[in-house]
mmCIF file of C-alpha atoms in Angstrom:
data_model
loop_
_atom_site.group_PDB
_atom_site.id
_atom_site.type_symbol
_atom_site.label_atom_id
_atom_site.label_comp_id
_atom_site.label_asym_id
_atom_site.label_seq_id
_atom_site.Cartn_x
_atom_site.Cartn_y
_atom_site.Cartn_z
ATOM 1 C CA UNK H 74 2.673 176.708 240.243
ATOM 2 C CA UNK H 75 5.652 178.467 242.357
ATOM 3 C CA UNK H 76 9.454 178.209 240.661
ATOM 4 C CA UNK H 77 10.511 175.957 243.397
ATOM 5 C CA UNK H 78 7.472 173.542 242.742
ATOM 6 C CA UNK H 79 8.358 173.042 239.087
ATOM 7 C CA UNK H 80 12.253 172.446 240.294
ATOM 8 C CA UNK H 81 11.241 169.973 242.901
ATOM 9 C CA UNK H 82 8.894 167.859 240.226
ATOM 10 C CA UNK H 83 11.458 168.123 237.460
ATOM 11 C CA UNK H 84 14.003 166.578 240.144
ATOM 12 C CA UNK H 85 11.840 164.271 241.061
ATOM 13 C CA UNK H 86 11.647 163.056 237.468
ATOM 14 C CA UNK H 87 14.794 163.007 236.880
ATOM 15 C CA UNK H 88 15.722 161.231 239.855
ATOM 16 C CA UNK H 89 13.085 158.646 238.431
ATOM 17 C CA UNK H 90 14.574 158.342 235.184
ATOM 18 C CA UNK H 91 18.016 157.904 236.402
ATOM 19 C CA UNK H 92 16.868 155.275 239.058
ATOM 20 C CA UNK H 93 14.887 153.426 235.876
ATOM 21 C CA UNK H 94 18.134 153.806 234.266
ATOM 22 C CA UNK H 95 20.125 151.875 237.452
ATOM 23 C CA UNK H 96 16.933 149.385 237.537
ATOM 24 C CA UNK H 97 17.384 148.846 233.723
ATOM 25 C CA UNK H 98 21.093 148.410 233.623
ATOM 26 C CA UNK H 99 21.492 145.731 236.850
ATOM 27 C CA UNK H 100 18.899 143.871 234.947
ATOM 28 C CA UNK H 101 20.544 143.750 232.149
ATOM 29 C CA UNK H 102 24.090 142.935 233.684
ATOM 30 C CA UNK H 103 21.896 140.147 235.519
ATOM 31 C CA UNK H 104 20.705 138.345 232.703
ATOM 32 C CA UNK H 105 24.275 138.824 231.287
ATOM 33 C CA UNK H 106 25.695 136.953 234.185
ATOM 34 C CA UNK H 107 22.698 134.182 233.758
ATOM 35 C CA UNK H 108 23.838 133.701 230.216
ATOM 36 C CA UNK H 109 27.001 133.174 231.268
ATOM 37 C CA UNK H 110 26.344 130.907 233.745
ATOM 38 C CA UNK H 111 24.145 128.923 231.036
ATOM 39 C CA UNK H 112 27.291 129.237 228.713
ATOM 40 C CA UNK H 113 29.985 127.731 230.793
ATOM 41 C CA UNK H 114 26.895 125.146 231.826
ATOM 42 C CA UNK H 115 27.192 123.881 228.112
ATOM 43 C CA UNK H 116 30.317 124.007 227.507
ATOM 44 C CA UNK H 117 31.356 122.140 230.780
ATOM 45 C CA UNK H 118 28.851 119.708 229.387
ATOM 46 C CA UNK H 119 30.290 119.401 225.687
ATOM 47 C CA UNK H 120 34.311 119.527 227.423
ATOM 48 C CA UNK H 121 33.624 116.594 229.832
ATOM 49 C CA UNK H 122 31.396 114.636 226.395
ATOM 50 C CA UNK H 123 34.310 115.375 224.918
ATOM 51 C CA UNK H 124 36.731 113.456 227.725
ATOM 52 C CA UNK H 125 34.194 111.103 227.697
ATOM 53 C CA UNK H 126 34.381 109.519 223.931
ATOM 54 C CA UNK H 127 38.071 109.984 223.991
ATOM 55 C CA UNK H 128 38.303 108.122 227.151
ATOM 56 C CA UNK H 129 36.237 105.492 225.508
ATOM 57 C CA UNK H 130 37.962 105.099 222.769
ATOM 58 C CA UNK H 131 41.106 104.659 224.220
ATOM 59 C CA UNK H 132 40.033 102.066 226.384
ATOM 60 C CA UNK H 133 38.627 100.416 223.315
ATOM 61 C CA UNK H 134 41.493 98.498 222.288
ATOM 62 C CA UNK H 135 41.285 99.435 218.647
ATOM 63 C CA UNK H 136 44.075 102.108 218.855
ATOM 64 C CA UNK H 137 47.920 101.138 219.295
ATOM 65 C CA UNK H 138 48.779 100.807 222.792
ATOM 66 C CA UNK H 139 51.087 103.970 223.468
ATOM 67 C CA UNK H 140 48.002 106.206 221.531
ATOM 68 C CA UNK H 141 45.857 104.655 223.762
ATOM 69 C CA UNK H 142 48.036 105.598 227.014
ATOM 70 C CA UNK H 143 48.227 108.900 225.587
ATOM 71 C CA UNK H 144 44.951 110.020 224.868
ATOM 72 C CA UNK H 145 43.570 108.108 227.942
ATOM 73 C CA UNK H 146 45.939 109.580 230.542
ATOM 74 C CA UNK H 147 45.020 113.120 229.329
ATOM 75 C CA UNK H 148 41.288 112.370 228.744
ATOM 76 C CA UNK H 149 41.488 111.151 232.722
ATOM 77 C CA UNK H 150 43.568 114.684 233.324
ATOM 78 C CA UNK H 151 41.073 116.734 231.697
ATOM 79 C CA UNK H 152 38.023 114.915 233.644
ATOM 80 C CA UNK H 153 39.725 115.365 236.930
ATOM 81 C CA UNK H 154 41.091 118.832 236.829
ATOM 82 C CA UNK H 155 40.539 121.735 239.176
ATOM 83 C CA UNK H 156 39.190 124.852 238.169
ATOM 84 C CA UNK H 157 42.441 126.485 238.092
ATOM 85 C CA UNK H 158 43.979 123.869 235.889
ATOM 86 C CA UNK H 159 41.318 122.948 233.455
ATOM 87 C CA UNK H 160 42.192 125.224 230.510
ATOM 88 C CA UNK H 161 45.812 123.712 230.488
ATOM 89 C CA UNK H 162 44.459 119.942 230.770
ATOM 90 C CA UNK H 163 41.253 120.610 227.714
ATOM 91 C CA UNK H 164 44.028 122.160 225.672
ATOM 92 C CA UNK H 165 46.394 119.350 226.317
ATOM 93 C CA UNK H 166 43.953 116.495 225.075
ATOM 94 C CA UNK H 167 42.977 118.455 221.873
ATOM 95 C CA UNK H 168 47.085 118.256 221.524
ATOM 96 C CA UNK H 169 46.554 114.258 222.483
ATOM 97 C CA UNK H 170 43.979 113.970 220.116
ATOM 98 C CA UNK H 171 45.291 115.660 217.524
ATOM 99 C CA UNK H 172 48.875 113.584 218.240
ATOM 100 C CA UNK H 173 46.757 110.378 217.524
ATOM 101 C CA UNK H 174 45.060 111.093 214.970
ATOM 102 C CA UNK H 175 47.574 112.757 213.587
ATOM 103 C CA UNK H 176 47.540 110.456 210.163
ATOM 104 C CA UNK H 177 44.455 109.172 208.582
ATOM 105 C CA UNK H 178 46.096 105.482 209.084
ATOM 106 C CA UNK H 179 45.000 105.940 212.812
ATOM 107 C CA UNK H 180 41.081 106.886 211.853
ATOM 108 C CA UNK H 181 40.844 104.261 209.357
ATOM 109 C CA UNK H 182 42.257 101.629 211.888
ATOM 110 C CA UNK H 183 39.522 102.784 214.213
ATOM 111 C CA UNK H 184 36.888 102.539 211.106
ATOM 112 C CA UNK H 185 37.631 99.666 210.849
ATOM 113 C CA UNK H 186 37.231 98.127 214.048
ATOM 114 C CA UNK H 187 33.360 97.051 215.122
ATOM 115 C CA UNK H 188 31.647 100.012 216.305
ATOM 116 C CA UNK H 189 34.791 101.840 214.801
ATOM 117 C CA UNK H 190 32.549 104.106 212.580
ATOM 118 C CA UNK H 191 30.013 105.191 215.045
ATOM 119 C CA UNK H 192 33.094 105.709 217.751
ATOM 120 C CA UNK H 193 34.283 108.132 215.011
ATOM 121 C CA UNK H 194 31.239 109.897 214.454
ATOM 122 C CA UNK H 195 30.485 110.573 218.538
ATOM 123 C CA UNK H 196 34.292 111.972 218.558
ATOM 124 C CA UNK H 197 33.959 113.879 215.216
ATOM 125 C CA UNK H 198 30.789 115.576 216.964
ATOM 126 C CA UNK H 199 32.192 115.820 220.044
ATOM 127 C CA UNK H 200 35.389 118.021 218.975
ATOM 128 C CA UNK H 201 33.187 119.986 216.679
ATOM 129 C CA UNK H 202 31.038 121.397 219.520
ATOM 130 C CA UNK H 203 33.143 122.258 221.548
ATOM 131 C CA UNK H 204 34.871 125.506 219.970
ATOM 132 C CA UNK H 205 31.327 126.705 219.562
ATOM 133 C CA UNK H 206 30.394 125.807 223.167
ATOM 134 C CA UNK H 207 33.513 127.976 224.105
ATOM 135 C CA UNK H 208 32.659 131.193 221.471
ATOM 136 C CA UNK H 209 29.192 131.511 223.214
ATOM 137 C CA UNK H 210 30.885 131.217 226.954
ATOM 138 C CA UNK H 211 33.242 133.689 225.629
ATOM 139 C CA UNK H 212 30.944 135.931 223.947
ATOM 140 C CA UNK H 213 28.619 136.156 227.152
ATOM 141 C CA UNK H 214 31.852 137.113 229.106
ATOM 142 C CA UNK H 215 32.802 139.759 226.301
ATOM 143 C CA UNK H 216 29.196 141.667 226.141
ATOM 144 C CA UNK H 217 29.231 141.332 230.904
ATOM 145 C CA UNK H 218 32.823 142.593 230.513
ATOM 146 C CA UNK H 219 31.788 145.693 228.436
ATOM 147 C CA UNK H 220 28.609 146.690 230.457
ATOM 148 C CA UNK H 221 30.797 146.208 233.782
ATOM 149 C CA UNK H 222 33.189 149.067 232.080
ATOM 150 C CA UNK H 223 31.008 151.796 232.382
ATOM 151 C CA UNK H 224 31.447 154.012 234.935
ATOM 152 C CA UNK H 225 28.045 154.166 235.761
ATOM 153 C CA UNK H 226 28.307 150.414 236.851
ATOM 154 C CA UNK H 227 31.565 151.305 238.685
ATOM 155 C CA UNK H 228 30.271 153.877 240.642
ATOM 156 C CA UNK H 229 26.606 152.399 241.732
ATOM 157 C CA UNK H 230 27.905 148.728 242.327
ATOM 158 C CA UNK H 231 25.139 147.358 239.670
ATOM 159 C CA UNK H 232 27.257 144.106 239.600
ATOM 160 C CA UNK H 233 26.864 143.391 243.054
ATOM 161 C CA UNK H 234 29.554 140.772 244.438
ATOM 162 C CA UNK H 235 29.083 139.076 241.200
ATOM 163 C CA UNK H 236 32.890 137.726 240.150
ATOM 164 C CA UNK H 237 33.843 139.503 237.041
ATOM 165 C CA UNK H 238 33.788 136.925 234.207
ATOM 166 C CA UNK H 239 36.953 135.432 232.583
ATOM 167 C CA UNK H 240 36.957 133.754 229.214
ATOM 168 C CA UNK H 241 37.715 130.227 229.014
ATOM 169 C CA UNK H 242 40.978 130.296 226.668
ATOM 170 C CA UNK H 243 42.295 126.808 225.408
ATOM 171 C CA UNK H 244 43.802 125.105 222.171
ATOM 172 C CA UNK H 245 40.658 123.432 220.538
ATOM 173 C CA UNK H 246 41.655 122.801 217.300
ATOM 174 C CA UNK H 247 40.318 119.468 216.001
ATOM 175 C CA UNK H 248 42.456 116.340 214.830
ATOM 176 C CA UNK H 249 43.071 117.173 210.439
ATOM 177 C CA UNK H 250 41.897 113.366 209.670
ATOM 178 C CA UNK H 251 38.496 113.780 211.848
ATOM 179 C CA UNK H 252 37.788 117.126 209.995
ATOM 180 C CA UNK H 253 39.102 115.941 206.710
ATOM 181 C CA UNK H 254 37.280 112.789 206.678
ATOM 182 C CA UNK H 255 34.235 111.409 204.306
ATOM 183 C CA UNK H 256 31.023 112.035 205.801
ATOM 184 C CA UNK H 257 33.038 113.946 208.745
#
């Protein structure tokens, strides 16, 4: 074989490995994107659960009425919010949340009350899963964010039109008497 034979194959190869390279990395950045898609799925999901019980329970008639106002009214907020405004109106009913259950006088009240216990229980779970919901979102945006940093990415457009991902950032620290409760 001629010099110029042996460059054109060893181009050829690596033009091959770098284009399995490309192919290998869009995949990857493609699943990432799935994943996140799958993420914010769930924790939509576990956030609007979440509205759900406390909506419930507010309507319930076993809290005081001005709890009940509170936590309902920003329960409703956090059900109907737009995109833009839904990280502001999750974080401001865990603040409802944890306003009315700020005392363990509140939980036992609703322990109390028929169906009190298993209303309790649904809410417990229901604040519980959503942090976790949230870390996975925010984990899937974390590893898309770091692949979409290369400059190899940059340069060859492997993401496409694909939005760049943004975490989902809110205050969802649970009510102290749900956490701190027997059997909670």
């Amino acid at each position: 074989m001629t010099d110029s034979l042996w460059i054109f194959v060893w181009t050829v190869a690596a033009l091959v490995l770098v284009g399995v390279y490309l192919s290998w990395t869009a995949g990857r950045l493609d699943r990432l994107h799935s994943r996140i898609d799958a993420a914010r799925a769930a924790l939509d999901a576990q956030l609007l659960r979440r509205a759900s019980v406390a909506q419930e329970l507010a309507t319930a008639g076993v809290l005081d009425p001005a709890a009940s106002i509170v936590l309902y009214q920003a329960a409703h907020a956090a059900r109907q919010a737009e995109e833009e405004q839904r990280e502001v109106a999750e974080s401001e009913l865990s603040q409802a949340l944890r306003a009315v259950f700020a005392e363990s006088a509140q939980t036992a009240a609703v322990r109390e009350a028929p169906g009190g216990e298993e209303s309790l229980v649904e809410l417990d779970q229901a604040v519980r899963r959503v942090p976790m919901a949230r870390r996975f979102h925010n984990d899937a945006v974390r590893a898309a964010r770091a692949v979409r940093r290369h400059r190899v990415v940059r340069w060859f457009r492997l993401a496409g039109h694909a939005p760049f991902p943004l975490a989902f950032e809110m205050d969802d620290e649970p009510p102290a008497s749900l956490v701190d409760r027997p059997g909670g």
